[in-house]
XYZ file of C-alpha atoms in Angstrom:
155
model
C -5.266 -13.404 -3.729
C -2.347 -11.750 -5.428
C -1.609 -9.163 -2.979
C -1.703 -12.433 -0.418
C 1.026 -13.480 -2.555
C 2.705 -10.106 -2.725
C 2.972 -9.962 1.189
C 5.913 -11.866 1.222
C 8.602 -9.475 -0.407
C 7.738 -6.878 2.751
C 7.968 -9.395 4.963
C 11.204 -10.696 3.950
C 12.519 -6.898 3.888
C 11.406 -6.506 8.021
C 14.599 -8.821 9.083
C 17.022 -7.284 6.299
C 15.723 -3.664 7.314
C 15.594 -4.004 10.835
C 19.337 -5.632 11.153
C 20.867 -2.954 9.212
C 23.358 -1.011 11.551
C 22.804 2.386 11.954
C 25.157 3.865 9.190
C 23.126 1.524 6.472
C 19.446 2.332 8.225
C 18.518 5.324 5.239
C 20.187 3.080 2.368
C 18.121 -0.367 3.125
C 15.037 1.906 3.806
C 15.254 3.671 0.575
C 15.966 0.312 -1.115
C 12.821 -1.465 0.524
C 10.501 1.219 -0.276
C 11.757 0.854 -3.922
C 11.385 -3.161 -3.586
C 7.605 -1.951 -2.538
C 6.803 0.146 -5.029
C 8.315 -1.871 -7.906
C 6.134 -4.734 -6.401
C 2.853 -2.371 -6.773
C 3.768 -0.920 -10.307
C 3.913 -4.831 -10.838
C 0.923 -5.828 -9.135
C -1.260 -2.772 -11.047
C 0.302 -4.505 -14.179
C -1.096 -7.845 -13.260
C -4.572 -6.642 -11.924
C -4.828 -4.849 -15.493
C -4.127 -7.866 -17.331
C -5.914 -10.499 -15.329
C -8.771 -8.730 -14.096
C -10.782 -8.710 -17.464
C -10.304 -12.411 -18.060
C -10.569 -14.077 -14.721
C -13.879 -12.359 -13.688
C -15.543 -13.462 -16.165
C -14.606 -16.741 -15.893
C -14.743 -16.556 -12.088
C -18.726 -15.503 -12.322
C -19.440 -17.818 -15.221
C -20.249 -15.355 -17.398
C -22.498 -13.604 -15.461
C -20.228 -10.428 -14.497
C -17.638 -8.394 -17.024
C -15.067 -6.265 -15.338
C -15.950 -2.957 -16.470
C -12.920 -0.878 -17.235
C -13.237 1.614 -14.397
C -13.487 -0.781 -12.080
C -10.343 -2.309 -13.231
C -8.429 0.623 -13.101
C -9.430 1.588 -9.578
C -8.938 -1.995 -8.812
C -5.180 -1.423 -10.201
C -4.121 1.695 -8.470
C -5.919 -0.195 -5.185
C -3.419 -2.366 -6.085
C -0.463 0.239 -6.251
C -1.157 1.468 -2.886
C -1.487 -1.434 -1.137
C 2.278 -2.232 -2.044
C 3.722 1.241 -1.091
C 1.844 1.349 1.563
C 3.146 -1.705 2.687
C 6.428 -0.694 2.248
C 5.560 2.617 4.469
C 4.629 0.324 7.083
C 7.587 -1.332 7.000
C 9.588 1.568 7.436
C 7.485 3.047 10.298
C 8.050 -0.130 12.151
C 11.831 0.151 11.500
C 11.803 3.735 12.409
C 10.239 2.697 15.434
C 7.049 4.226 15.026
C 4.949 1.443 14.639
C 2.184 2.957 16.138
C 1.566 4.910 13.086
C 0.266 1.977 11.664
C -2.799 1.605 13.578
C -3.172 5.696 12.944
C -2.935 4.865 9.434
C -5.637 2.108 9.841
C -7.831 4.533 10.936
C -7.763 7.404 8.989
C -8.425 4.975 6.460
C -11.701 3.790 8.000
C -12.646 7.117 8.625
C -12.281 8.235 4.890
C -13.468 4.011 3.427
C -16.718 4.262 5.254
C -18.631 7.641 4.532
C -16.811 7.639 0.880
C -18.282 4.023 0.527
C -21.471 5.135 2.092
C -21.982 8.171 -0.286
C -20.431 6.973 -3.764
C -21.782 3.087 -4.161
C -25.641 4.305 -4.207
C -24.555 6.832 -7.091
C -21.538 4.748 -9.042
C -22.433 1.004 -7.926
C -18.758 -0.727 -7.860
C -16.996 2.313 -9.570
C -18.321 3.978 -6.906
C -16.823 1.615 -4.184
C -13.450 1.340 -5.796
C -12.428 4.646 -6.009
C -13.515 5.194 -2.277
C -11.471 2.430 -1.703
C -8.309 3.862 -3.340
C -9.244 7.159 -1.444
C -8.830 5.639 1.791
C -5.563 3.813 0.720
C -3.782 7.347 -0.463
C -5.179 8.733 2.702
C -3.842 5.925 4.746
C -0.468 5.963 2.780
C -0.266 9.998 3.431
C -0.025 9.716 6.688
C 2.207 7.179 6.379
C 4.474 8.746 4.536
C 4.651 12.078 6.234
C 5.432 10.326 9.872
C 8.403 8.543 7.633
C 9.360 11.657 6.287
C 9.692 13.797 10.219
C 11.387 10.377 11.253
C 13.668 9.575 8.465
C 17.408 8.643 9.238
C 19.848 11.975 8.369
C 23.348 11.845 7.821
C 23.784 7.589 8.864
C 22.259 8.691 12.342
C 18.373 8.811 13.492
């Protein structure tokens, strides 16, 4: 539910990025992907915080957060929001299509690390294959931002 809430600071960003002129293009990119990654430093924060108390009270008592699941539940958390932000800048790079490679790199890496952890770690287990997939989403991401990235005011 909080990263529902969280998806409105990228969104926001798309129209501010994408009316930048060309000269302020690297500038409002740089600044977004800081927005984004502030926003998932915060979010981690919040996960850490809330996590233990609401999931108790959300399963009546019947399920405790166990740390490790809370801290792979944070840096979930983390990525989500820079990777958020990556996907905003693909889109204004104009390689939105990166996105749906993204998407599926992720799947590829979610559903055999899923498959071979959660039998072994139970929700551990699932979490970190979770954050797996997310950093291997975000990398490549990030490295089609990095071959596309606005040099010198000009693209």
């Amino acid at each position: 539910m909080g990263l529902g809430v969280a998806t409105a600071v990228p969104t926001r960003l798309q129209s501010w990025v994408g009316a930048a002129l060309e000269s302020q293009r690297s500038a409002r990119l740089r600044s977004a992907l800081l927005v984004n990654v502030t926003l998932g430093v915060a979010s981690a924060a919040a996960v850490l915080v809330a996590m233990p108390v609401a999931v108790p009270v959300l399963f009546s008592g019947e399920v405790i957060a166990d740390s490790a699941v809370v801290g792979w539940a944070a840096a979930l958390a983390l990525l989500v929001c820079c990777n958020r932000g990556g996907g905003l800048t693909l889109v204004a790079l104009g390689e939105a299509s990166w996105i749906a490679i993204a998407a599926v790199v992720a799947a590829a890496v979610a559903l055999p690390s899923i498959a071979f952890l959660t039998p072994s770690s139970g929700a551990v287990g699932t979490m970190a294959a979770l954050v797996v997939a997310e950093a291997a989403a975000g990398g490549v991401q990030f490295a089609r931002c990095a071959r596309r990235w606005p040099r010198g005011g000009t693209r």
